[in-house]
mmCIF file with all atom_site columns, C-alpha atoms and ligand atoms in Angstrom:
data_model
loop_
_atom_site.group_PDB
_atom_site.id
_atom_site.type_symbol
_atom_site.label_atom_id
_atom_site.label_alt_id
_atom_site.label_comp_id
_atom_site.label_asym_id
_atom_site.label_entity_id
_atom_site.label_seq_id
_atom_site.pdbx_PDB_ins_code
_atom_site.Cartn_x
_atom_site.Cartn_y
_atom_site.Cartn_z
_atom_site.occupancy
_atom_site.B_iso_or_equiv
_atom_site.pdbx_formal_charge
_atom_site.auth_seq_id
_atom_site.auth_comp_id
_atom_site.auth_asym_id
_atom_site.auth_atom_id
_atom_site.pdbx_PDB_model_num
ATOM   1   C CA  . UNK A 1 1   ? 14.054 34.276 -53.522 1.00 87.00 ? 1   UNK A CA  1
ATOM   2   C CA  . UNK A 1 2   ? 10.827 34.338 -51.744 1.00 89.00 ? 2   UNK A CA  1
ATOM   3   C CA  . UNK A 1 3   ? 8.979  30.777 -51.621 1.00 83.00 ? 3   UNK A CA  1
ATOM   4   C CA  . UNK A 1 4   ? 6.120  31.416 -49.958 1.00 89.00 ? 4   UNK A CA  1
ATOM   5   C CA  . UNK A 1 5   ? 4.013  34.085 -51.666 1.00 96.00 ? 5   UNK A CA  1
ATOM   6   C CA  . UNK A 1 6   ? 0.596  33.361 -53.258 1.00 96.00 ? 6   UNK A CA  1
ATOM   7   C CA  . UNK A 1 7   ? 0.372  31.406 -56.412 1.00 95.00 ? 7   UNK A CA  1
ATOM   8   C CA  . UNK A 1 8   ? 1.486  33.368 -59.548 1.00 96.00 ? 8   UNK A CA  1
ATOM   9   C CA  . UNK A 1 9   ? 3.430  36.250 -57.762 1.00 98.00 ? 9   UNK A CA  1
ATOM   10  C CA  . UNK A 1 10  ? 7.230  36.286 -57.743 1.00 97.00 ? 10  UNK A CA  1
ATOM   11  C CA  . UNK A 1 11  ? 9.886  38.221 -56.278 1.00 98.00 ? 11  UNK A CA  1
ATOM   12  C CA  . UNK A 1 12  ? 13.112 39.862 -57.257 1.00 98.00 ? 12  UNK A CA  1
ATOM   13  C CA  . UNK A 1 13  ? 15.492 42.578 -56.500 1.00 98.00 ? 13  UNK A CA  1
ATOM   14  C CA  . UNK A 1 14  ? 14.593 46.054 -57.829 1.00 98.00 ? 14  UNK A CA  1
ATOM   15  C CA  . UNK A 1 15  ? 16.394 48.329 -60.414 1.00 98.00 ? 15  UNK A CA  1
ATOM   16  C CA  . UNK A 1 16  ? 16.393 51.716 -61.413 1.00 98.00 ? 16  UNK A CA  1
ATOM   17  C CA  . UNK A 1 17  ? 13.250 51.261 -64.088 1.00 98.00 ? 17  UNK A CA  1
ATOM   18  C CA  . UNK A 1 18  ? 11.142 50.222 -60.784 1.00 98.00 ? 18  UNK A CA  1
ATOM   19  C CA  . UNK A 1 19  ? 11.768 53.749 -59.235 1.00 98.00 ? 19  UNK A CA  1
ATOM   20  C CA  . UNK A 1 20  ? 8.745  55.166 -61.121 1.00 97.00 ? 20  UNK A CA  1
ATOM   21  C CA  . UNK A 1 21  ? 6.659  52.093 -60.705 1.00 98.00 ? 21  UNK A CA  1
ATOM   22  C CA  . UNK A 1 22  ? 7.045  52.155 -56.830 1.00 98.00 ? 22  UNK A CA  1
ATOM   23  C CA  . UNK A 1 23  ? 6.310  56.087 -57.117 1.00 97.00 ? 23  UNK A CA  1
ATOM   24  C CA  . UNK A 1 24  ? 3.181  55.764 -58.900 1.00 97.00 ? 24  UNK A CA  1
ATOM   25  C CA  . UNK A 1 25  ? 1.177  53.254 -56.628 1.00 97.00 ? 25  UNK A CA  1
ATOM   26  C CA  . UNK A 1 26  ? 2.326  54.841 -53.295 1.00 96.00 ? 26  UNK A CA  1
ATOM   27  C CA  . UNK A 1 27  ? -0.849 57.359 -52.565 1.00 96.00 ? 27  UNK A CA  1
ATOM   28  C CA  . UNK A 1 28  ? -3.517 54.398 -53.649 1.00 97.00 ? 28  UNK A CA  1
ATOM   29  C CA  . UNK A 1 29  ? -1.447 52.068 -51.437 1.00 97.00 ? 29  UNK A CA  1
ATOM   30  C CA  . UNK A 1 30  ? -1.348 54.292 -48.782 1.00 95.00 ? 30  UNK A CA  1
ATOM   31  C CA  . UNK A 1 31  ? -4.943 55.058 -49.194 1.00 95.00 ? 31  UNK A CA  1
ATOM   32  C CA  . UNK A 1 32  ? -4.112 58.676 -49.667 1.00 94.00 ? 32  UNK A CA  1
ATOM   33  C CA  . UNK A 1 33  ? -3.161 58.826 -45.690 1.00 91.00 ? 33  UNK A CA  1
ATOM   34  C CA  . UNK A 1 34  ? -2.614 62.372 -44.536 1.00 90.00 ? 34  UNK A CA  1
ATOM   35  C CA  . UNK A 1 35  ? -3.658 64.038 -47.761 1.00 95.00 ? 35  UNK A CA  1
ATOM   36  C CA  . UNK A 1 36  ? -1.380 66.302 -49.783 1.00 95.00 ? 36  UNK A CA  1
ATOM   37  C CA  . UNK A 1 37  ? 1.344  66.615 -47.327 1.00 93.00 ? 37  UNK A CA  1
ATOM   38  C CA  . UNK A 1 38  ? 1.512  62.664 -46.618 1.00 92.00 ? 38  UNK A CA  1
ATOM   39  C CA  . UNK A 1 39  ? 1.925  62.232 -50.523 1.00 95.00 ? 39  UNK A CA  1
ATOM   40  C CA  . UNK A 1 40  ? 4.613  64.745 -50.675 1.00 93.00 ? 40  UNK A CA  1
ATOM   41  C CA  . UNK A 1 41  ? 6.206  62.995 -47.438 1.00 90.00 ? 41  UNK A CA  1
ATOM   42  C CA  . UNK A 1 42  ? 6.114  59.672 -49.350 1.00 93.00 ? 42  UNK A CA  1
ATOM   43  C CA  . UNK A 1 43  ? 7.529  60.769 -52.698 1.00 93.00 ? 43  UNK A CA  1
ATOM   44  C CA  . UNK A 1 44  ? 10.348 62.246 -50.767 1.00 94.00 ? 44  UNK A CA  1
ATOM   45  C CA  . UNK A 1 45  ? 10.796 59.409 -48.670 1.00 94.00 ? 45  UNK A CA  1
ATOM   46  C CA  . UNK A 1 46  ? 12.172 57.342 -51.749 1.00 96.00 ? 46  UNK A CA  1
ATOM   47  C CA  . UNK A 1 47  ? 14.182 59.222 -54.271 1.00 97.00 ? 47  UNK A CA  1
ATOM   48  C CA  . UNK A 1 48  ? 15.715 57.150 -56.977 1.00 97.00 ? 48  UNK A CA  1
ATOM   49  C CA  . UNK A 1 49  ? 18.935 56.569 -54.899 1.00 98.00 ? 49  UNK A CA  1
ATOM   50  C CA  . UNK A 1 50  ? 17.221 53.596 -53.197 1.00 98.00 ? 50  UNK A CA  1
ATOM   51  C CA  . UNK A 1 51  ? 16.809 51.799 -56.619 1.00 98.00 ? 51  UNK A CA  1
ATOM   52  C CA  . UNK A 1 52  ? 20.372 52.555 -57.325 1.00 98.00 ? 52  UNK A CA  1
ATOM   53  C CA  . UNK A 1 53  ? 22.310 51.759 -54.253 1.00 98.00 ? 53  UNK A CA  1
ATOM   54  C CA  . UNK A 1 54  ? 20.250 49.647 -52.025 1.00 98.00 ? 54  UNK A CA  1
ATOM   55  C CA  . UNK A 1 55  ? 18.812 47.015 -54.361 1.00 98.00 ? 55  UNK A CA  1
ATOM   56  C CA  . UNK A 1 56  ? 20.476 43.877 -53.112 1.00 98.00 ? 56  UNK A CA  1
ATOM   57  C CA  . UNK A 1 57  ? 18.812 44.004 -49.829 1.00 98.00 ? 57  UNK A CA  1
ATOM   58  C CA  . UNK A 1 58  ? 15.145 45.224 -51.399 1.00 98.00 ? 58  UNK A CA  1
ATOM   59  C CA  . UNK A 1 59  ? 12.613 43.473 -53.200 1.00 98.00 ? 59  UNK A CA  1
ATOM   60  C CA  . UNK A 1 60  ? 9.838  43.867 -55.570 1.00 98.00 ? 60  UNK A CA  1
ATOM   61  C CA  . UNK A 1 61  ? 7.024  41.559 -56.019 1.00 98.00 ? 61  UNK A CA  1
ATOM   62  C CA  . UNK A 1 62  ? 5.033  41.234 -59.402 1.00 98.00 ? 62  UNK A CA  1
ATOM   63  C CA  . UNK A 1 63  ? 2.376  39.275 -61.058 1.00 98.00 ? 63  UNK A CA  1
ATOM   64  C CA  . UNK A 1 64  ? 2.712  37.081 -64.121 1.00 97.00 ? 64  UNK A CA  1
ATOM   65  C CA  . UNK A 1 65  ? 2.066  40.100 -66.587 1.00 97.00 ? 65  UNK A CA  1
ATOM   66  C CA  . UNK A 1 66  ? 4.741  42.276 -64.647 1.00 97.00 ? 66  UNK A CA  1
ATOM   67  C CA  . UNK A 1 67  ? 2.341  44.525 -62.645 1.00 98.00 ? 67  UNK A CA  1
ATOM   68  C CA  . UNK A 1 68  ? 3.608  45.590 -59.277 1.00 98.00 ? 68  UNK A CA  1
ATOM   69  C CA  . UNK A 1 69  ? 2.200  43.431 -56.217 1.00 98.00 ? 69  UNK A CA  1
ATOM   70  C CA  . UNK A 1 70  ? 4.647  44.663 -53.547 1.00 98.00 ? 70  UNK A CA  1
ATOM   71  C CA  . UNK A 1 71  ? 8.105  46.000 -52.503 1.00 98.00 ? 71  UNK A CA  1
ATOM   72  C CA  . UNK A 1 72  ? 10.201 46.427 -49.804 1.00 98.00 ? 72  UNK A CA  1
ATOM   73  C CA  . UNK A 1 73  ? 13.105 48.832 -49.524 1.00 98.00 ? 73  UNK A CA  1
ATOM   74  C CA  . UNK A 1 74  ? 15.589 47.901 -47.003 1.00 98.00 ? 74  UNK A CA  1
ATOM   75  C CA  . UNK A 1 75  ? 19.442 48.197 -46.072 1.00 98.00 ? 75  UNK A CA  1
ATOM   76  C CA  . UNK A 1 76  ? 22.094 47.215 -43.841 1.00 98.00 ? 76  UNK A CA  1
ATOM   77  C CA  . UNK A 1 77  ? 23.235 49.847 -41.661 1.00 98.00 ? 77  UNK A CA  1
ATOM   78  C CA  . UNK A 1 78  ? 26.738 51.474 -42.674 1.00 98.00 ? 78  UNK A CA  1
ATOM   79  C CA  . UNK A 1 79  ? 27.155 52.568 -38.824 1.00 98.00 ? 79  UNK A CA  1
ATOM   80  C CA  . UNK A 1 80  ? 26.021 49.912 -36.670 1.00 98.00 ? 80  UNK A CA  1
ATOM   81  C CA  . UNK A 1 81  ? 27.321 46.662 -37.949 1.00 98.00 ? 81  UNK A CA  1
ATOM   82  C CA  . UNK A 1 82  ? 24.509 44.794 -35.735 1.00 98.00 ? 82  UNK A CA  1
ATOM   83  C CA  . UNK A 1 83  ? 21.268 46.694 -37.480 1.00 98.00 ? 83  UNK A CA  1
ATOM   84  C CA  . UNK A 1 84  ? 19.379 46.146 -40.575 1.00 98.00 ? 84  UNK A CA  1
ATOM   85  C CA  . UNK A 1 85  ? 16.627 48.931 -41.783 1.00 98.00 ? 85  UNK A CA  1
ATOM   86  C CA  . UNK A 1 86  ? 13.591 48.650 -43.606 1.00 98.00 ? 86  UNK A CA  1
ATOM   87  C CA  . UNK A 1 87  ? 12.886 51.632 -44.857 1.00 98.00 ? 87  UNK A CA  1
ATOM   88  C CA  . UNK A 1 88  ? 9.706  51.177 -46.981 1.00 97.00 ? 88  UNK A CA  1
ATOM   89  C CA  . UNK A 1 89  ? 7.282  48.515 -47.374 1.00 98.00 ? 89  UNK A CA  1
ATOM   90  C CA  . UNK A 1 90  ? 3.863  48.070 -49.606 1.00 98.00 ? 90  UNK A CA  1
ATOM   91  C CA  . UNK A 1 91  ? 1.547  45.822 -50.462 1.00 98.00 ? 91  UNK A CA  1
ATOM   92  C CA  . UNK A 1 92  ? -1.050 46.217 -53.133 1.00 98.00 ? 92  UNK A CA  1
ATOM   93  C CA  . UNK A 1 93  ? -4.168 46.613 -50.846 1.00 97.00 ? 93  UNK A CA  1
ATOM   94  C CA  . UNK A 1 94  ? -6.093 44.073 -53.283 1.00 97.00 ? 94  UNK A CA  1
ATOM   95  C CA  . UNK A 1 95  ? -3.764 41.772 -51.855 1.00 98.00 ? 95  UNK A CA  1
ATOM   96  C CA  . UNK A 1 96  ? -3.425 42.526 -48.163 1.00 97.00 ? 96  UNK A CA  1
ATOM   97  C CA  . UNK A 1 97  ? -3.847 40.003 -45.515 1.00 97.00 ? 97  UNK A CA  1
ATOM   98  C CA  . UNK A 1 98  ? -2.448 37.065 -47.878 1.00 97.00 ? 98  UNK A CA  1
ATOM   99  C CA  . UNK A 1 99  ? 0.973  36.776 -46.034 1.00 97.00 ? 99  UNK A CA  1
ATOM   100 C CA  . UNK A 1 100 ? 2.808  38.986 -48.518 1.00 98.00 ? 100 UNK A CA  1
ATOM   101 C CA  . UNK A 1 101 ? 3.918  41.816 -46.216 1.00 98.00 ? 101 UNK A CA  1
ATOM   102 C CA  . UNK A 1 102 ? 5.152  38.940 -43.727 1.00 97.00 ? 102 UNK A CA  1
ATOM   103 C CA  . UNK A 1 103 ? 6.811  37.089 -46.758 1.00 97.00 ? 103 UNK A CA  1
ATOM   104 C CA  . UNK A 1 104 ? 8.772  40.510 -47.665 1.00 98.00 ? 104 UNK A CA  1
ATOM   105 C CA  . UNK A 1 105 ? 10.057 40.777 -44.229 1.00 98.00 ? 105 UNK A CA  1
ATOM   106 C CA  . UNK A 1 106 ? 10.897 37.239 -43.418 1.00 97.00 ? 106 UNK A CA  1
ATOM   107 C CA  . UNK A 1 107 ? 12.938 37.439 -46.640 1.00 97.00 ? 107 UNK A CA  1
ATOM   108 C CA  . UNK A 1 108 ? 14.397 40.390 -45.660 1.00 98.00 ? 108 UNK A CA  1
ATOM   109 C CA  . UNK A 1 109 ? 15.378 39.189 -42.142 1.00 97.00 ? 109 UNK A CA  1
ATOM   110 C CA  . UNK A 1 110 ? 17.195 36.009 -43.895 1.00 97.00 ? 110 UNK A CA  1
ATOM   111 C CA  . UNK A 1 111 ? 19.224 38.738 -46.060 1.00 97.00 ? 111 UNK A CA  1
ATOM   112 C CA  . UNK A 1 112 ? 20.267 40.622 -42.672 1.00 98.00 ? 112 UNK A CA  1
ATOM   113 C CA  . UNK A 1 113 ? 21.060 37.424 -40.845 1.00 97.00 ? 113 UNK A CA  1
ATOM   114 C CA  . UNK A 1 114 ? 23.396 36.495 -43.766 1.00 97.00 ? 114 UNK A CA  1
ATOM   115 C CA  . UNK A 1 115 ? 25.158 39.523 -43.255 1.00 97.00 ? 115 UNK A CA  1
ATOM   116 C CA  . UNK A 1 116 ? 25.588 39.224 -39.530 1.00 98.00 ? 116 UNK A CA  1
ATOM   117 C CA  . UNK A 1 117 ? 22.992 41.477 -38.467 1.00 98.00 ? 117 UNK A CA  1
ATOM   118 C CA  . UNK A 1 118 ? 21.056 40.850 -35.168 1.00 98.00 ? 118 UNK A CA  1
ATOM   119 C CA  . UNK A 1 119 ? 18.397 43.567 -35.296 1.00 98.00 ? 119 UNK A CA  1
ATOM   120 C CA  . UNK A 1 120 ? 16.041 44.961 -37.724 1.00 98.00 ? 120 UNK A CA  1
ATOM   121 C CA  . UNK A 1 121 ? 14.695 48.580 -37.212 1.00 98.00 ? 121 UNK A CA  1
ATOM   122 C CA  . UNK A 1 122 ? 12.027 50.582 -38.798 1.00 98.00 ? 122 UNK A CA  1
ATOM   123 C CA  . UNK A 1 123 ? 9.753  53.376 -38.266 1.00 98.00 ? 123 UNK A CA  1
ATOM   124 C CA  . UNK A 1 124 ? 6.090  54.346 -39.159 1.00 96.00 ? 124 UNK A CA  1
ATOM   125 C CA  . UNK A 1 125 ? 3.872  57.591 -38.757 1.00 94.00 ? 125 UNK A CA  1
ATOM   126 C CA  . UNK A 1 126 ? 1.378  57.415 -35.499 1.00 96.00 ? 126 UNK A CA  1
ATOM   127 C CA  . UNK A 1 127 ? -1.370 58.010 -37.943 1.00 92.00 ? 127 UNK A CA  1
ATOM   128 C CA  . UNK A 1 128 ? -0.576 54.670 -39.489 1.00 94.00 ? 128 UNK A CA  1
ATOM   129 C CA  . UNK A 1 129 ? -2.489 52.358 -37.275 1.00 95.00 ? 129 UNK A CA  1
ATOM   130 C CA  . UNK A 1 130 ? -2.343 49.490 -39.851 1.00 95.00 ? 130 UNK A CA  1
ATOM   131 C CA  . UNK A 1 131 ? 1.586  49.598 -40.158 1.00 96.00 ? 131 UNK A CA  1
ATOM   132 C CA  . UNK A 1 132 ? 1.551  49.325 -36.151 1.00 97.00 ? 132 UNK A CA  1
ATOM   133 C CA  . UNK A 1 133 ? -0.569 46.363 -36.139 1.00 98.00 ? 133 UNK A CA  1
ATOM   134 C CA  . UNK A 1 134 ? 1.131  44.588 -38.678 1.00 98.00 ? 134 UNK A CA  1
ATOM   135 C CA  . UNK A 1 135 ? 4.510  45.482 -37.095 1.00 98.00 ? 135 UNK A CA  1
ATOM   136 C CA  . UNK A 1 136 ? 3.320  44.426 -33.735 1.00 97.00 ? 136 UNK A CA  1
ATOM   137 C CA  . UNK A 1 137 ? 2.215  41.124 -34.853 1.00 97.00 ? 137 UNK A CA  1
ATOM   138 C CA  . UNK A 1 138 ? 5.413  40.391 -36.530 1.00 97.00 ? 138 UNK A CA  1
ATOM   139 C CA  . UNK A 1 139 ? 7.148  40.429 -33.215 1.00 96.00 ? 139 UNK A CA  1
ATOM   140 C CA  . UNK A 1 140 ? 8.506  44.171 -33.286 1.00 98.00 ? 140 UNK A CA  1
ATOM   141 C CA  . UNK A 1 141 ? 8.548  46.342 -30.042 1.00 98.00 ? 141 UNK A CA  1
ATOM   142 C CA  . UNK A 1 142 ? 6.983  49.651 -30.659 1.00 98.00 ? 142 UNK A CA  1
ATOM   143 C CA  . UNK A 1 143 ? 8.191  52.750 -29.130 1.00 98.00 ? 143 UNK A CA  1
ATOM   144 C CA  . UNK A 1 144 ? 5.638  55.662 -27.903 1.00 98.00 ? 144 UNK A CA  1
ATOM   145 C CA  . UNK A 1 145 ? 5.136  58.171 -30.669 1.00 98.00 ? 145 UNK A CA  1
ATOM   146 C CA  . UNK A 1 146 ? 8.588  60.287 -30.851 1.00 98.00 ? 146 UNK A CA  1
ATOM   147 C CA  . UNK A 1 147 ? 7.654  64.039 -31.579 1.00 98.00 ? 147 UNK A CA  1
ATOM   148 C CA  . UNK A 1 148 ? 9.489  65.696 -34.453 1.00 98.00 ? 148 UNK A CA  1
ATOM   149 C CA  . UNK A 1 149 ? 11.657 62.546 -35.017 1.00 98.00 ? 149 UNK A CA  1
ATOM   150 C CA  . UNK A 1 150 ? 12.149 62.815 -38.608 1.00 94.00 ? 150 UNK A CA  1
ATOM   151 C CA  . UNK A 1 151 ? 11.807 66.910 -38.458 1.00 94.00 ? 151 UNK A CA  1
ATOM   152 C CA  . UNK A 1 152 ? 9.519  69.310 -37.300 1.00 95.00 ? 152 UNK A CA  1
ATOM   153 C CA  . UNK A 1 153 ? 5.799  68.180 -37.068 1.00 93.00 ? 153 UNK A CA  1
ATOM   154 C CA  . UNK A 1 154 ? 7.034  64.633 -38.365 1.00 92.00 ? 154 UNK A CA  1
ATOM   155 C CA  . UNK A 1 155 ? 6.502  62.423 -35.495 1.00 96.00 ? 155 UNK A CA  1
ATOM   156 C CA  . UNK A 1 156 ? 7.503  58.731 -35.584 1.00 97.00 ? 156 UNK A CA  1
ATOM   157 C CA  . UNK A 1 157 ? 6.777  55.110 -33.937 1.00 98.00 ? 157 UNK A CA  1
ATOM   158 C CA  . UNK A 1 158 ? 10.059 53.325 -34.111 1.00 98.00 ? 158 UNK A CA  1
ATOM   159 C CA  . UNK A 1 159 ? 9.771  49.449 -34.320 1.00 98.00 ? 159 UNK A CA  1
ATOM   160 C CA  . UNK A 1 160 ? 12.751 46.998 -32.938 1.00 98.00 ? 160 UNK A CA  1
ATOM   161 C CA  . UNK A 1 161 ? 12.957 43.303 -33.500 1.00 98.00 ? 161 UNK A CA  1
ATOM   162 C CA  . UNK A 1 162 ? 15.724 41.017 -32.375 1.00 98.00 ? 162 UNK A CA  1
ATOM   163 C CA  . UNK A 1 163 ? 16.410 38.509 -34.876 1.00 97.00 ? 163 UNK A CA  1
ATOM   164 C CA  . UNK A 1 164 ? 17.518 35.862 -32.591 1.00 93.00 ? 164 UNK A CA  1
ATOM   165 C CA  . UNK A 1 165 ? 13.754 35.716 -31.452 1.00 89.00 ? 165 UNK A CA  1
ATOM   166 C CA  . UNK A 1 166 ? 12.577 35.262 -35.063 1.00 85.00 ? 166 UNK A CA  1
ATOM   167 C CA  . UNK A 1 167 ? 12.850 32.213 -36.451 1.00 81.00 ? 167 UNK A CA  1
ATOM   168 C CA  . UNK A 1 168 ? 14.764 31.549 -39.967 1.00 79.00 ? 168 UNK A CA  1
ATOM   169 C CA  . UNK A 1 169 ? 12.517 30.525 -42.859 1.00 75.00 ? 169 UNK A CA  1
HETATM 170 C C1  . COA B 2 .   ? 1.347  46.923 -43.450 1.00 87.40 ? 201 COA B C1  1
HETATM 171 C C2  . COA B 2 .   ? 1.205  46.078 -45.035 1.00 87.40 ? 201 COA B C2  1
HETATM 172 C C3  . COA B 2 .   ? 2.473  46.083 -45.377 1.00 87.40 ? 201 COA B C3  1
HETATM 173 C C4  . COA B 2 .   ? 0.943  44.638 -44.499 1.00 87.40 ? 201 COA B C4  1
HETATM 174 O O1  . COA B 2 .   ? 0.727  43.884 -45.639 1.00 87.40 ? 201 COA B O1  1
HETATM 175 P P1  . COA B 2 .   ? -0.229 42.224 -45.648 1.00 87.40 ? 201 COA B P1  1
HETATM 176 O O2  . COA B 2 .   ? 0.496  41.717 -46.936 1.00 87.40 ? 201 COA B O2  1
HETATM 177 O O3  . COA B 2 .   ? -1.610 43.090 -45.730 1.00 87.40 ? 201 COA B O3  1
HETATM 178 O O4  . COA B 2 .   ? 0.343  41.666 -44.232 1.00 87.40 ? 201 COA B O4  1
HETATM 179 P P2  . COA B 2 .   ? 0.336  40.095 -43.951 1.00 87.40 ? 201 COA B P2  1
HETATM 180 O O5  . COA B 2 .   ? -0.899 39.566 -44.808 1.00 87.40 ? 201 COA B O5  1
HETATM 181 O O6  . COA B 2 .   ? 1.482  39.523 -44.142 1.00 87.40 ? 201 COA B O6  1
HETATM 182 O O7  . COA B 2 .   ? -0.087 40.118 -42.475 1.00 87.40 ? 201 COA B O7  1
HETATM 183 C C5  . COA B 2 .   ? 0.958  39.585 -41.353 1.00 87.40 ? 201 COA B C5  1
HETATM 184 C C6  . COA B 2 .   ? 0.461  39.684 -39.893 1.00 87.40 ? 201 COA B C6  1
HETATM 185 O O8  . COA B 2 .   ? 0.136  41.022 -39.667 1.00 87.40 ? 201 COA B O8  1
HETATM 186 C C7  . COA B 2 .   ? -1.497 41.349 -39.791 1.00 87.40 ? 201 COA B C7  1
HETATM 187 N N1  . COA B 2 .   ? -1.989 42.480 -39.891 1.00 87.40 ? 201 COA B N1  1
HETATM 188 C C8  . COA B 2 .   ? -1.641 42.953 -41.349 1.00 87.40 ? 201 COA B C8  1
HETATM 189 N N2  . COA B 2 .   ? -2.309 43.989 -41.348 1.00 87.40 ? 201 COA B N2  1
HETATM 190 C C9  . COA B 2 .   ? -3.075 44.221 -40.259 1.00 87.40 ? 201 COA B C9  1
HETATM 191 C C10 . COA B 2 .   ? -3.715 45.454 -39.935 1.00 87.40 ? 201 COA B C10 1
HETATM 192 N N3  . COA B 2 .   ? -4.059 46.435 -40.637 1.00 87.40 ? 201 COA B N3  1
HETATM 193 N N4  . COA B 2 .   ? -4.314 45.422 -38.643 1.00 87.40 ? 201 COA B N4  1
HETATM 194 C C11 . COA B 2 .   ? -4.122 44.140 -37.902 1.00 87.40 ? 201 COA B C11 1
HETATM 195 N N5  . COA B 2 .   ? -3.228 43.141 -38.148 1.00 87.40 ? 201 COA B N5  1
HETATM 196 C C12 . COA B 2 .   ? -2.885 43.282 -39.399 1.00 87.40 ? 201 COA B C12 1
HETATM 197 C C13 . COA B 2 .   ? -1.973 40.017 -40.179 1.00 87.40 ? 201 COA B C13 1
HETATM 198 O O9  . COA B 2 .   ? -3.570 39.686 -39.732 1.00 87.40 ? 201 COA B O9  1
HETATM 199 C C14 . COA B 2 .   ? -1.126 38.786 -39.969 1.00 87.40 ? 201 COA B C14 1
HETATM 200 O O10 . COA B 2 .   ? -1.102 38.166 -38.713 1.00 87.40 ? 201 COA B O10 1
HETATM 201 P P3  . COA B 2 .   ? -1.542 36.721 -38.802 1.00 87.40 ? 201 COA B P3  1
HETATM 202 O O11 . COA B 2 .   ? -0.169 36.066 -38.669 1.00 87.40 ? 201 COA B O11 1
HETATM 203 O O12 . COA B 2 .   ? -2.070 36.338 -37.404 1.00 87.40 ? 201 COA B O12 1
HETATM 204 O O13 . COA B 2 .   ? -2.408 36.591 -39.866 1.00 87.40 ? 201 COA B O13 1
HETATM 205 C C15 . COA B 2 .   ? 0.281  46.724 -45.796 1.00 87.40 ? 201 COA B C15 1
HETATM 206 O O14 . COA B 2 .   ? -1.134 46.810 -45.277 1.00 87.40 ? 201 COA B O14 1
HETATM 207 C C16 . COA B 2 .   ? 0.355  47.843 -46.638 1.00 87.40 ? 201 COA B C16 1
HETATM 208 O O15 . COA B 2 .   ? 1.084  47.771 -47.521 1.00 87.40 ? 201 COA B O15 1
HETATM 209 N N6  . COA B 2 .   ? -0.063 48.883 -46.068 1.00 87.40 ? 201 COA B N6  1
HETATM 210 C C17 . COA B 2 .   ? 0.105  50.396 -46.771 1.00 87.40 ? 201 COA B C17 1
HETATM 211 C C18 . COA B 2 .   ? 1.562  50.722 -46.792 1.00 87.40 ? 201 COA B C18 1
HETATM 212 C C19 . COA B 2 .   ? 1.906  50.714 -45.047 1.00 87.40 ? 201 COA B C19 1
HETATM 213 O O16 . COA B 2 .   ? 1.288  51.402 -44.306 1.00 87.40 ? 201 COA B O16 1
HETATM 214 N N7  . COA B 2 .   ? 3.439  50.201 -44.988 1.00 87.40 ? 201 COA B N7  1
HETATM 215 C C20 . COA B 2 .   ? 3.969  50.288 -43.748 1.00 87.40 ? 201 COA B C20 1
HETATM 216 C C21 . COA B 2 .   ? 4.658  51.702 -43.511 1.00 87.40 ? 201 COA B C21 1
HETATM 217 S S1  . COA B 2 .   ? 6.199  52.338 -44.398 1.00 87.40 ? 201 COA B S1  1
#
């Protein structure tokens, strides 16, 4: 499913059983970004429905003992037939900088292409400078921070990438 992961790690599509496992790592993996308000925001961004209805375009990465190493939750836009969307992605901080985030995105790009999509979109919070650096490195174009994008007080940086400009794996 993803052939360029560090040795020992494997990827598969998630199931509903993965929902509590992913929720359990969010605060640690995000370094408690934005404190309690951030914790609430993150939990509310990942209701169970993503692990029921978006599994075929989402991925989890695990160690040989089954411990969670990374995840990506994404989907194909129902409204825009050209677009795919990465909703949430996280890599265990102990594994940062080893190409796992990039491998997850490349696998998602391939899935998106296979469904005829030509662009990938995602957003992050302006405080998440690591996420902005990562997405820019992958070739995404970033907007300026967009005030109240996701609701009052919830600014976002929006990213866009044209798949034609990103080689297939
Ligand atoms: C953002 C995140 C997914 C990156 O995952 P990762 O596996 O560490 O990233 P990779 O090793 O695949 O890095 C890919 C490229 O991005 C660059 N990059 C990754 N994190 C970076 C950072 N914090 N600052 C600068 N560059 C960074 C890498 O250097 C690499 O570039 P290279 O190809 O020139 O070596 C990970 O840091 C993470 O899970 N963060 C917490 C959760 C989060 O913020 N998710 C995104 C918002 S929803």
